[in-house]
C-alpha positions as a printed NumPy array, in Angstrom:
array([[ 10.905, -28.588,  31.004],
       [  7.849, -28.169,  28.789],
       [  7.924, -25.865,  25.775],
       [  5.837, -22.945,  27.026],
       [  4.032, -20.706,  24.571],
       [  2.54 , -17.409,  25.628],
       [ -0.857, -16.617,  24.148],
       [ -3.032, -14.374,  22.036],
       [ -6.658, -14.524,  23.216],
       [ -9.526, -13.846,  20.799],
       [-12.474, -12.879,  23.019],
       [-15.853, -12.001,  21.574],
       [-19.306, -13.04 ,  20.408],
       [-20.445, -15.133,  17.421],
       [-18.239, -13.249,  14.968],
       [-15.26 , -14.508,  16.967],
       [-16.833, -17.945,  17.443],
       [-17.301, -18.344,  13.678],
       [-13.874, -16.909,  12.842],
       [-12.567, -20.426,  12.138],
       [-15.389, -21.527,   9.804],
       [-13.617, -21.886,   6.493],
       [-16.87 , -22.491,   4.62 ],
       [-17.031, -18.699,   4.462],
       [-13.6  , -18.286,   2.867],
       [-10.75 , -16.364,   4.492],
       [-10.96 , -16.667,   8.294],
       [ -9.638, -14.383,  10.996],
       [ -8.76 , -17.15 ,  13.459],
       [ -6.525, -19.308,  11.23 ],
       [ -4.891, -16.151,   9.855],
       [ -3.931, -15.122,  13.387],
       [ -2.643, -18.62 ,  14.1  ],
       [ -0.545, -18.532,  10.965],
       [  0.851, -15.089,  11.828],
       [  1.958, -16.27 ,  15.284],
       [  2.949, -19.837,  14.364],
       [  5.812, -21.073,  16.604],
       [  5.593, -17.781,  18.499],
       [  2.324, -17.572,  20.49 ],
       [ -0.635, -19.909,  20.842],
       [ -3.842, -18.288,  19.575],
       [ -6.807, -19.145,  21.796],
       [-10.38 , -18.724,  20.558],
       [-13.028, -17.753,  23.092],
       [-16.046, -16.683,  21.045],
       [-19.571, -17.   ,  22.443],
       [-22.492, -16.619,  20.052],
       [-25.197, -14.214,  21.195],
       [-23.177, -12.83 ,  24.103],
       [-22.808,  -9.14 ,  24.864],
       [-20.384,  -7.116,  26.965],
       [-22.421,  -7.735,  30.144],
       [-21.656, -11.422,  29.734],
       [-18.034, -10.658,  28.891],
       [-17.251,  -8.809,  32.126],
       [-18.57 , -11.741,  34.154],
       [-16.384, -14.219,  32.247],
       [-13.187, -12.343,  31.543],
       [-11.291, -13.   ,  34.772],
       [-12.073, -16.734,  34.688],
       [-10.969, -16.978,  31.072],
       [ -7.729, -15.155,  31.822],
       [ -7.156, -17.408,  34.838],
       [ -7.658, -20.514,  32.686],
       [ -5.041, -19.368,  30.159],
       [ -2.448, -18.228,  32.717],
       [  0.072, -20.736,  34.073],
       [  3.399, -20.478,  35.896],
       [  5.187, -20.778,  32.543],
       [  2.886, -18.993,  30.083],
       [  0.479, -16.074,  30.047],
       [ -1.7  , -14.022,  27.733],
       [  0.362, -11.425,  25.898],
       [ -2.445,  -9.956,  23.803],
       [ -6.26 ,  -9.896,  23.903],
       [ -8.342,  -9.061,  20.844],
       [-11.702,  -8.02 ,  22.325],
       [-14.698,  -7.803,  19.987],
       [-18.066,  -7.094,  21.592],
       [-20.755,  -4.58 ,  20.682],
       [-22.593,  -6.239,  17.803],
       [-25.233,  -7.644,  20.169],
       [-25.043,  -4.762,  22.647],
       [-26.218,  -2.436,  19.878],
       [-29.639,  -3.999,  19.303],
       [-32.606,  -1.788,  20.149],
       [-33.393,  -1.317,  23.875],
       [-36.487,  -3.532,  23.639],
       [-34.378,  -6.545,  22.567],
       [-33.006,  -8.899,  25.195],
       [-29.35 ,  -8.614,  24.095],
       [-29.269,  -4.817,  24.404],
       [-26.684,  -3.078,  26.578],
       [-26.965,   0.725,  26.984],
       [-24.076,   2.547,  25.384],
       [-22.688,   3.959,  28.644],
       [-22.777,   0.492,  30.192],
       [-21.07 ,  -0.91 ,  27.091],
       [-18.258,   1.618,  27.443],
       [-17.86 ,   0.828,  31.13 ],
       [-17.761,  -2.886,  30.335],
       [-14.951,  -2.319,  27.832],
       [-13.042,  -0.434,  30.526],
       [-13.479,  -3.348,  32.936],
       [-12.295,  -5.876,  30.356],
       [ -9.264,  -3.714,  29.587],
       [ -8.515,  -3.442,  33.309],
       [ -8.583,  -7.232,  33.664],
       [ -6.221,  -7.561,  30.708],
       [ -3.852,  -4.984,  32.177],
       [ -3.796,  -6.733,  35.57 ],
       [ -2.829,  -9.947,  33.781],
       [ -0.016,  -8.178,  31.924],
       [ -1.78 ,  -8.422,  28.557],
       [ -2.093,  -5.761,  25.899],
       [ -5.522,  -5.248,  24.356],
       [ -6.921,  -4.524,  20.919],
       [-10.526,  -3.279,  21.025],
       [-12.512,  -4.104,  17.892],
       [-15.601,  -1.954,  17.302],
       [-18.689,  -3.548,  15.703],
       [-19.001,  -3.602,  11.945],
       [-21.887,  -2.669,   9.636],
       [-25.2  ,  -4.494,   9.39 ],
       [-27.283,  -5.217,   6.283],
       [-31.019,  -5.159,   7.033],
       [-32.203,  -6.839,   3.832],
       [-30.039,  -9.937,   4.339],
       [-30.791, -10.329,   8.043],
       [-34.585, -10.203,   7.821],
       [-34.87 , -13.18 ,   5.452],
       [-36.519, -15.758,   7.687],
       [-36.326, -13.379,  10.649],
       [-39.206, -11.035,   9.875],
       [-40.218, -11.017,  13.564],
       [-36.789,  -9.57 ,  14.427],
       [-36.628,  -7.018,  11.621],
       [-36.601,  -3.975,  13.906],
       [-33.989,  -5.273,  16.358],
       [-30.978,  -3.894,  14.512],
       [-29.834,  -1.038,  12.316],
       [-26.411,  -0.255,  10.945],
       [-26.64 ,   3.264,  12.376],
       [-26.836,   1.841,  15.903],
       [-23.858,  -0.396,  15.116],
       [-21.93 ,   2.721,  14.092],
       [-22.833,   4.434,  17.397],
       [-21.369,   1.522,  19.347],
       [-18.292,   1.495,  17.147],
       [-17.882,   5.201,  17.944],
       [-18.224,   4.38 ,  21.652],
       [-15.505,   1.726,  21.37 ],
       [-13.255,   4.27 ,  19.623],
       [-13.774,   6.697,  22.512],
       [-12.842,   4.086,  25.123],
       [ -9.742,   3.009,  23.214],
       [ -8.565,   6.626,  22.969],
       [ -9.296,   7.201,  26.65 ],
       [ -7.3  ,   4.101,  27.659],
       [ -4.6  ,   4.589,  25.012],
       [ -5.014,   1.069,  23.655],
       [ -5.113,  -0.271,  20.109],
       [ -8.372,   0.143,  18.205],
       [ -9.917,  -1.414,  15.094],
       [-13.111,   0.476,  14.108],
       [-14.65 ,  -2.154,  11.852],
       [-17.772,  -0.222,  10.891],
       [-15.672,   2.415,   9.168],
       [-13.009,   0.018,   7.881],
       [-15.411,  -2.382,   6.189],
       [-17.451,   0.471,   4.725],
       [-14.279,   2.089,   3.395],
       [-13.12 ,  -1.232,   1.927],
       [-16.293,  -1.509,  -0.13 ],
       [-15.893,   2.058,  -1.402],
       [-18.228,   4.006,   0.883],
       [-17.251,   7.469,   2.069],
       [-18.805,   9.929,   4.516],
       [-21.786,  11.642,   2.91 ],
       [-22.724,   8.656,   0.72 ],
       [-25.993,   6.786,   1.341],
       [-25.388,   4.3  ,   4.16 ],
       [-25.548,   0.781,   2.751],
       [-27.592,  -1.665,   4.785],
       [-30.483,   0.587,   5.79 ],
       [-34.01 ,  -0.792,   5.35 ],
       [-35.09 ,   2.146,   3.2  ],
       [-32.265,   1.68 ,   0.666],
       [-32.076,  -0.983,  -2.075],
       [-31.471,  -4.563,  -0.988],
       [-28.765,  -4.968,  -3.624],
       [-25.661,  -3.327,  -2.159],
       [-21.946,  -4.103,  -1.689],
       [-22.378,  -5.391,   1.896],
       [-23.742,  -8.68 ,   0.56 ],
       [-20.222,  -9.759,  -0.397],
       [-18.934,  -9.062,   3.133],
       [-21.765, -10.502,   5.258],
       [-23.317, -13.949,   4.882],
       [-26.606, -13.119,   6.596],
       [-26.458,  -9.368,   7.113],
       [-24.624,  -9.7  ,  10.415],
       [-21.958, -12.425,  10.397],
       [-18.84 , -12.269,   8.289],
       [-17.693, -13.669,   4.99 ],
       [-14.033, -13.803,   4.027],
       [-13.85 , -10.201,   2.82 ],
       [-14.914,  -8.853,   6.219],
       [-12.627, -11.199,   8.142],
       [ -9.734, -10.114,   5.932],
       [-10.443,  -6.463,   6.791],
       [-10.489,  -7.411,  10.475],
       [ -7.224,  -9.376,  10.255],
       [ -5.307,  -6.798,   8.239],
       [ -6.3  ,  -4.016,  10.589],
       [ -5.741,  -5.961,  13.811],
       [ -2.198,  -6.721,  12.654],
       [ -1.709,  -3.081,  11.635],
       [ -2.928,  -1.92 ,  15.057],
       [ -0.54 ,  -4.315,  16.799],
       [  2.379,  -3.114,  14.708],
       [  1.582,   0.518,  15.47 ],
       [  0.668,   0.307,  19.148],
       [  2.534,  -2.761,  20.406],
       [  5.526,  -3.241,  18.102],
       [  7.042,  -5.748,  20.504],
       [  4.078,  -8.036,  19.695],
       [  4.311,  -7.595,  15.926],
       [  4.362, -11.175,  14.59 ],
       [  7.201, -10.179,  12.289],
       [  9.44 ,  -9.431,  15.289],
       [  8.387, -12.032,  17.876],
       [ 11.021, -14.755,  18.137],
       [ 10.081, -18.271,  17.055],
       [ 10.314, -21.124,  19.529],
       [ 13.257, -23.469,  18.882],
       [ 15.944, -23.004,  16.229],
       [ 15.141, -23.366,  12.534],
       [ 16.067, -26.707,  11.05 ],
       [ 19.141, -25.354,   9.252],
       [ 20.589, -24.13 ,  12.561],
       [ 20.494, -27.603,  14.08 ],
       [ 24.019, -28.761,  13.243],
       [ 23.612, -31.7  ,  15.625],
       [ 20.869, -33.107,  17.815],
       [ 22.705, -31.689,  20.801],
       [ 21.781, -28.195,  19.572],
       [ 18.086, -29.065,  19.774],
       [ 18.505, -30.775,  23.124],
       [ 20.214, -27.669,  24.494],
       [ 17.361, -25.467,  23.236],
       [ 14.899, -27.622,  25.168],
       [ 16.722, -27.358,  28.481]])
């Protein structure tokens, strides 16, 4: 019989797609793989430029692909909203009510497959970094719209009683911002601000941001789904020091 590993599915847009690019330092994807090594396979399904409208069309096929008679998806980390939150005139835009309904549909698909879900809300955006070389797209995004979509994701997670990682607030808190402070990343504020050490182009993540995502995804799993806490999930096959003879390993494989 094959050694069957159940799975953690990372499902999102370019921030998930690039979550294995170690040129940017600490990476979310490898960190998740390390946390679940010998426990679950971590599957990356990130699609640059996609929004939640695309996600609801794909989700059932992706779940079907990763579900077999001997293994299934135990956990889905779902991270859409960064592209949904562009201004209504931009092609990637998804209205906020539609975005919320899409998250509900994705969560429903996960539930039908027996998977738990962590919803990740979009993080902050830094105008002055993003517009370099993209002057024609300068008005497409604002960090305040990103926060609105993060708030919407929070509302859906509370409604569905699923785990939530509100990255807009978590990244801003990590860099020292607090409610009432000027909001870093706005066009009318100085270009030099702490977000530049978290974002490589004003939108996509450097290691600091991915570390905030990883730490808080793991914390959300521990709190909401303790049975999926990587510290408590059993490793596949005995540790080397428990293999007193090769027959012990052979028995474990039967």
